[in-house]
Every structure is written in structure tokens, then in C-alpha cells.
PDB file of C-alpha atoms in Angstrom:
ATOM      1  CA  UNK J 258      15.931  37.046  -6.264  1.00 52.00           C
ATOM      2  CA  UNK J 259      13.930  36.040  -3.164  1.00 67.00           C
ATOM      3  CA  UNK J 260      15.312  34.742   0.088  1.00 76.00           C
ATOM      4  CA  UNK J 261      16.267  31.082   0.354  1.00 83.00           C
ATOM      5  CA  UNK J 262      14.132  29.141   2.824  1.00 88.00           C
ATOM      6  CA  UNK J 263      15.628  25.883   4.098  1.00 92.00           C
ATOM      7  CA  UNK J 264      12.856  23.298   4.370  1.00 94.00           C
ATOM      8  CA  UNK J 265      12.609  19.700   5.480  1.00 95.00           C
ATOM      9  CA  UNK J 266       9.745  17.440   4.422  1.00 97.00           C
ATOM     10  CA  UNK J 267       8.788  14.730   6.887  1.00 96.00           C
ATOM     11  CA  UNK J 268       5.882  12.313   7.198  1.00 94.00           C
ATOM     12  CA  UNK J 269       4.371  10.364  10.046  1.00 92.00           C
ATOM     13  CA  UNK J 270       1.764   7.672   9.479  1.00 91.00           C
ATOM     14  CA  UNK J 271       0.083   9.343   6.531  1.00 88.00           C
ATOM     15  CA  UNK J 272       0.525  13.024   7.401  1.00 93.00           C
ATOM     16  CA  UNK J 273       3.273  14.904   5.575  1.00 95.00           C
ATOM     17  CA  UNK J 274       4.370  18.420   6.422  1.00 98.00           C
ATOM     18  CA  UNK J 275       7.081  20.833   5.366  1.00 98.00           C
ATOM     19  CA  UNK J 276       9.157  21.963   8.370  1.00 98.00           C
ATOM     20  CA  UNK J 277      11.053  25.246   8.656  1.00 98.00           C
ATOM     21  CA  UNK J 278      13.408  26.031  11.537  1.00 97.00           C
ATOM     22  CA  UNK J 279      12.487  29.556  12.676  1.00 96.00           C
ATOM     23  CA  UNK J 280      14.532  29.578  15.874  1.00 93.00           C
ATOM     24  CA  UNK J 281      16.983  32.132  14.458  1.00 90.00           C
ATOM     25  CA  UNK J 282      15.355  33.494  11.289  1.00 91.00           C
ATOM     26  CA  UNK J 283      11.648  34.248  11.076  1.00 93.00           C
ATOM     27  CA  UNK J 284       9.496  33.403   8.075  1.00 93.00           C
ATOM     28  CA  UNK J 285       7.380  36.202   6.644  1.00 91.00           C
ATOM     29  CA  UNK J 286       3.773  35.370   5.701  1.00 95.00           C
ATOM     30  CA  UNK J 287       3.566  31.713   6.832  1.00 97.00           C
ATOM     31  CA  UNK J 288      -0.015  31.295   5.493  1.00 98.00           C
ATOM     32  CA  UNK J 289       1.197  32.158   1.969  1.00 96.00           C
ATOM     33  CA  UNK J 290       4.172  29.792   2.274  1.00 96.00           C
ATOM     34  CA  UNK J 291       1.876  27.024   3.581  1.00 97.00           C
ATOM     35  CA  UNK J 292      -0.430  27.349   0.568  1.00 97.00           C
ATOM     36  CA  UNK J 293       2.512  27.461  -1.870  1.00 95.00           C
ATOM     37  CA  UNK J 294       4.414  24.439  -0.558  1.00 95.00           C
ATOM     38  CA  UNK J 295       1.303  22.330   0.038  1.00 96.00           C
ATOM     39  CA  UNK J 296       0.142  22.268  -3.585  1.00 94.00           C
ATOM     40  CA  UNK J 297       0.818  18.695  -4.667  1.00 91.00           C
ATOM     41  CA  UNK J 298       0.965  19.398  -8.409  1.00 90.00           C
ATOM     42  CA  UNK J 299       2.767  22.749  -8.325  1.00 87.00           C
ATOM     43  CA  UNK J 300       4.685  22.760  -5.042  1.00 80.00           C
ATOM     44  CA  UNK J 301       6.421  20.348  -2.728  1.00 91.00           C
ATOM     45  CA  UNK J 302       3.083  18.848  -1.767  1.00 95.00           C
ATOM     46  CA  UNK J 303       2.103  18.496   1.879  1.00 97.00           C
ATOM     47  CA  UNK J 304      -0.715  18.590   4.407  1.00 97.00           C
ATOM     48  CA  UNK J 305       0.691  21.917   5.549  1.00 97.00           C
ATOM     49  CA  UNK J 306       3.603  23.827   7.044  1.00 98.00           C
ATOM     50  CA  UNK J 307       5.080  23.466  10.531  1.00 98.00           C
ATOM     51  CA  UNK J 308       7.431  26.083  11.942  1.00 98.00           C
ATOM     52  CA  UNK J 309       9.863  25.174  14.727  1.00 98.00           C
ATOM     53  CA  UNK J 310      10.228  28.187  17.019  1.00 98.00           C
ATOM     54  CA  UNK J 311      11.813  28.942  20.386  1.00 97.00           C
ATOM     55  CA  UNK J 312       9.555  28.695  23.445  1.00 97.00           C
ATOM     56  CA  UNK J 313       9.717  30.232  26.903  1.00 95.00           C
ATOM     57  CA  UNK J 314       7.615  27.364  28.317  1.00 94.00           C
ATOM     58  CA  UNK J 315       9.044  24.277  26.580  1.00 98.00           C
ATOM     59  CA  UNK J 316      12.035  22.955  24.629  1.00 97.00           C
ATOM     60  CA  UNK J 317      10.587  24.422  21.429  1.00 98.00           C
ATOM     61  CA  UNK J 318       7.322  25.572  19.882  1.00 98.00           C
ATOM     62  CA  UNK J 319       5.414  24.018  16.972  1.00 98.00           C
ATOM     63  CA  UNK J 320       3.424  26.514  14.893  1.00 98.00           C
ATOM     64  CA  UNK J 321       1.192  24.703  12.414  1.00 98.00           C
ATOM     65  CA  UNK J 322      -0.482  25.906   9.206  1.00 98.00           C
ATOM     66  CA  UNK J 323      -2.901  23.788   7.199  1.00 97.00           C
ATOM     67  CA  UNK J 324      -2.606  23.445   3.412  1.00 97.00           C
ATOM     68  CA  UNK J 325      -5.130  26.279   2.946  1.00 98.00           C
ATOM     69  CA  UNK J 326      -3.005  28.626   5.089  1.00 98.00           C
ATOM     70  CA  UNK J 327      -5.252  28.520   8.159  1.00 97.00           C
ATOM     71  CA  UNK J 328      -3.718  27.928  11.597  1.00 96.00           C
ATOM     72  CA  UNK J 329      -3.994  24.478  13.096  1.00 93.00           C
ATOM     73  CA  UNK J 330      -3.764  23.887  16.826  1.00 91.00           C
ATOM     74  CA  UNK J 331      -2.227  20.441  16.920  1.00 91.00           C
ATOM     75  CA  UNK J 332      -1.387  17.361  14.861  1.00 93.00           C
ATOM     76  CA  UNK J 333      -0.173  14.228  16.628  1.00 93.00           C
ATOM     77  CA  UNK J 334       1.829  13.005  13.638  1.00 95.00           C
ATOM     78  CA  UNK J 335       3.191  16.500  12.992  1.00 97.00           C
ATOM     79  CA  UNK J 336       4.443  16.960  16.554  1.00 97.00           C
ATOM     80  CA  UNK J 337       6.104  13.528  16.512  1.00 97.00           C
ATOM     81  CA  UNK J 338       8.084  14.678  13.463  1.00 98.00           C
ATOM     82  CA  UNK J 339       9.027  17.892  15.301  1.00 98.00           C
ATOM     83  CA  UNK J 340      10.396  15.685  18.100  1.00 98.00           C
ATOM     84  CA  UNK J 341      12.578  13.805  15.596  1.00 98.00           C
ATOM     85  CA  UNK J 342      13.668  17.052  13.944  1.00 98.00           C
ATOM     86  CA  UNK J 343      14.843  18.736  17.154  1.00 98.00           C
ATOM     87  CA  UNK J 344      16.308  15.631  18.812  1.00 97.00           C
ATOM     88  CA  UNK J 345      18.297  14.445  15.775  1.00 96.00           C
ATOM     89  CA  UNK J 346      19.818  17.947  15.533  1.00 95.00           C
ATOM     90  CA  UNK J 347      20.866  17.923  19.192  1.00 94.00           C
ATOM     91  CA  UNK J 348      18.470  20.732  20.121  1.00 94.00           C
ATOM     92  CA  UNK J 349      16.718  18.965  23.012  1.00 94.00           C
ATOM     93  CA  UNK J 350      16.774  15.978  25.337  1.00 94.00           C
ATOM     94  CA  UNK J 351      14.593  12.923  25.900  1.00 96.00           C
ATOM     95  CA  UNK J 352      11.840  13.247  27.058  1.00 97.00           C
ATOM     96  CA  UNK J 353      11.017  16.693  25.699  1.00 98.00           C
ATOM     97  CA  UNK J 354       8.265  19.288  25.923  1.00 98.00           C
ATOM     98  CA  UNK J 355       6.885  20.963  22.797  1.00 98.00           C
ATOM     99  CA  UNK J 356       4.574  23.977  22.975  1.00 97.00           C
ATOM    100  CA  UNK J 357       1.587  24.103  20.571  1.00 96.00           C
ATOM    101  CA  UNK J 358      -1.487  26.286  20.124  1.00 94.00           C
ATOM    102  CA  UNK J 359      -3.311  23.547  22.082  1.00 91.00           C
ATOM    103  CA  UNK J 360      -0.857  23.574  25.006  1.00 93.00           C
ATOM    104  CA  UNK J 361       2.455  21.952  25.899  1.00 96.00           C
ATOM    105  CA  UNK J 362       2.835  18.267  25.041  1.00 96.00           C
ATOM    106  CA  UNK J 363       5.398  15.826  26.450  1.00 97.00           C
ATOM    107  CA  UNK J 364       7.091  13.486  23.983  1.00 98.00           C
ATOM    108  CA  UNK J 365       9.429  10.539  24.391  1.00 98.00           C
ATOM    109  CA  UNK J 366      11.613   9.294  21.544  1.00 98.00           C
ATOM    110  CA  UNK J 367      13.037   5.837  20.854  1.00 98.00           C
ATOM    111  CA  UNK J 368      16.485   5.702  19.254  1.00 97.00           C
ATOM    112  CA  UNK J 369      17.948   3.324  16.678  1.00 96.00           C
ATOM    113  CA  UNK J 370      21.446   1.798  16.901  1.00 97.00           C
ATOM    114  CA  UNK J 371      22.976   4.969  15.400  1.00 95.00           C
ATOM    115  CA  UNK J 372      21.331   7.178  18.052  1.00 93.00           C
ATOM    116  CA  UNK J 373      18.753   8.700  15.692  1.00 94.00           C
ATOM    117  CA  UNK J 374      15.048   8.868  16.461  1.00 97.00           C
ATOM    118  CA  UNK J 375      13.190   5.829  15.132  1.00 96.00           C
ATOM    119  CA  UNK J 376       9.844   6.611  16.789  1.00 97.00           C
ATOM    120  CA  UNK J 377       8.206   9.176  19.036  1.00 97.00           C
ATOM    121  CA  UNK J 378       5.331   8.938  21.478  1.00 96.00           C
ATOM    122  CA  UNK J 379       3.178  11.905  22.476  1.00 95.00           C
ATOM    123  CA  UNK J 380       0.678  12.289  25.285  1.00 89.00           C
ATOM    124  CA  UNK J 381      -2.346  13.689  23.424  1.00 88.00           C
ATOM    125  CA  UNK J 382      -4.466  14.040  26.553  1.00 86.00           C
ATOM    126  CA  UNK J 383      -7.850  12.524  27.349  1.00 89.00           C
ATOM    127  CA  UNK J 384      -9.973  11.382  24.385  1.00 91.00           C
ATOM    128  CA  UNK J 385     -13.471  12.840  23.965  1.00 91.00           C
ATOM    129  CA  UNK J 386     -16.180  10.200  23.512  1.00 93.00           C
ATOM    130  CA  UNK J 387     -19.366  12.258  24.043  1.00 92.00           C
ATOM    131  CA  UNK J 388     -21.237  12.720  20.746  1.00 90.00           C
ATOM    132  CA  UNK J 389     -21.984  16.470  20.894  1.00 91.00           C
ATOM    133  CA  UNK J 390     -18.371  17.295  21.812  1.00 90.00           C
ATOM    134  CA  UNK J 391     -16.833  15.326  18.880  1.00 91.00           C
ATOM    135  CA  UNK J 392     -19.179  16.517  17.101  1.00 89.00           C
ATOM    136  CA  UNK J 393     -21.465  13.785  15.775  1.00 91.00           C
ATOM    137  CA  UNK J 394     -25.268  13.552  15.578  1.00 89.00           C
ATOM    138  CA  UNK J 395     -25.538  11.409  18.702  1.00 85.00           C
ATOM    139  CA  UNK J 396     -26.272  12.465  22.263  1.00 86.00           C
ATOM    140  CA  UNK J 397     -24.284   9.663  23.871  1.00 90.00           C
ATOM    141  CA  UNK J 398     -21.131   7.714  23.185  1.00 93.00           C
ATOM    142  CA  UNK J 399     -20.685   5.634  20.048  1.00 93.00           C
ATOM    143  CA  UNK J 400     -18.424   2.759  21.089  1.00 94.00           C
ATOM    144  CA  UNK J 401     -18.147  -0.452  19.050  1.00 95.00           C
ATOM    145  CA  UNK J 402     -21.453   0.234  17.291  1.00 93.00           C
ATOM    146  CA  UNK J 403     -22.450  -1.084  13.839  1.00 94.00           C
ATOM    147  CA  UNK J 404     -22.417   1.304  10.872  1.00 92.00           C
ATOM    148  CA  UNK J 405     -23.926   0.086   7.627  1.00 94.00           C
ATOM    149  CA  UNK J 406     -23.151   1.742   4.306  1.00 94.00           C
ATOM    150  CA  UNK J 407     -24.856  -0.012   1.425  1.00 94.00           C
ATOM    151  CA  UNK J 408     -24.240  -3.716   1.908  1.00 95.00           C
ATOM    152  CA  UNK J 409     -21.114  -3.243   4.035  1.00 96.00           C
ATOM    153  CA  UNK J 410     -21.137  -3.141   7.840  1.00 95.00           C
ATOM    154  CA  UNK J 411     -18.364  -1.884  10.138  1.00 95.00           C
ATOM    155  CA  UNK J 412     -18.003  -1.717  13.912  1.00 96.00           C
ATOM    156  CA  UNK J 413     -17.060   1.883  14.762  1.00 95.00           C
ATOM    157  CA  UNK J 414     -16.090   4.014  17.735  1.00 95.00           C
ATOM    158  CA  UNK J 415     -16.299   7.807  17.460  1.00 94.00           C
ATOM    159  CA  UNK J 416     -13.530   9.679  19.258  1.00 93.00           C
ATOM    160  CA  UNK J 417     -11.972  13.136  19.139  1.00 90.00           C
ATOM    161  CA  UNK J 418      -8.568  14.229  20.379  1.00 82.00           C
ATOM    162  CA  UNK J 419      -9.456  17.868  19.813  1.00 71.00           C
ATOM    163  CA  UNK J 420      -7.536  18.316  16.583  1.00 63.00           C
TER     164      UNK J 420
END
């Protein structure tokens, strides 16, 4: 019989991940586990796998794997769930610092009447608005511009947070 892996599934505004606490016990072959748990019809079903690890530079480290097993640098909704996970378990303080493959992020949590995290805010850095850096097929910025698809028109702004 294989090893038991304790998992927690959490979601934040449309992103759902499976979280594994690896602060004391490591997980072998995270890409394989990410693919297995992410399958919506044959697994738990998720956008991917997030490991909570110790960090020398922050309160903890978030290691993220996409549903296909590839590494992801950062997910704003994923890191907000990490903040809830570690704070509700008494593993950190408020505000907190979480290390990612895209650098250390500072998060602040809001608590409900019972002292549990009800929301989390993360500083994602400076947004990128320049077309080639997003990337989109525009040399300049696309801010509040019309986009027509068939008979429908939307006002759009193109932005990247690097994730």
C-alpha cells in the first residue's frame, strides 16, 4: 500500500488547488501528483497542486504545479489560499511573507468573528500594460479600447501581472 498524503482542497475566486503541507514530510514526484489530483473526472479535480514548504527568506514557501505537472511561478488566488492555510493553523502572523518562484510576496489577512481568515490581500507588484510585454499584438498600451467580436462590442484593457 502506498503512503498516505494529507491534502486540502481550497479555492479562491475561480481557481482551485490541492494543497499539501511539506514542511515536515516531502512529497516525491510532485509533477506526477499534480497531474493525478488535477484530473476532474478521475481525481480530486483542480487547477493544480500547491506545496507549502519552509523558507529561509519568508514565513513559508509556495511551490506551485499546474494541472499538466509543469511548474508555475505564481498564482494570486493560490497564494491567498496559502495565507489562509498557514494563518488558520497558527503557523504565521499577520501580515506575512510567502516565498514563490516569482519572489517573496507580502500578504495581509482579514479575520472573521471566530478569528479565522475570511479574506487575504496580496501585493502582486506593478502591472504590465505594454503590448509586447503582455504579450499581445500591439506595440502600445490597450486601455479601455473597443473590441468587437461578431455583433458584440466590449471595452477592454490588456494587463499582465507576470503569471
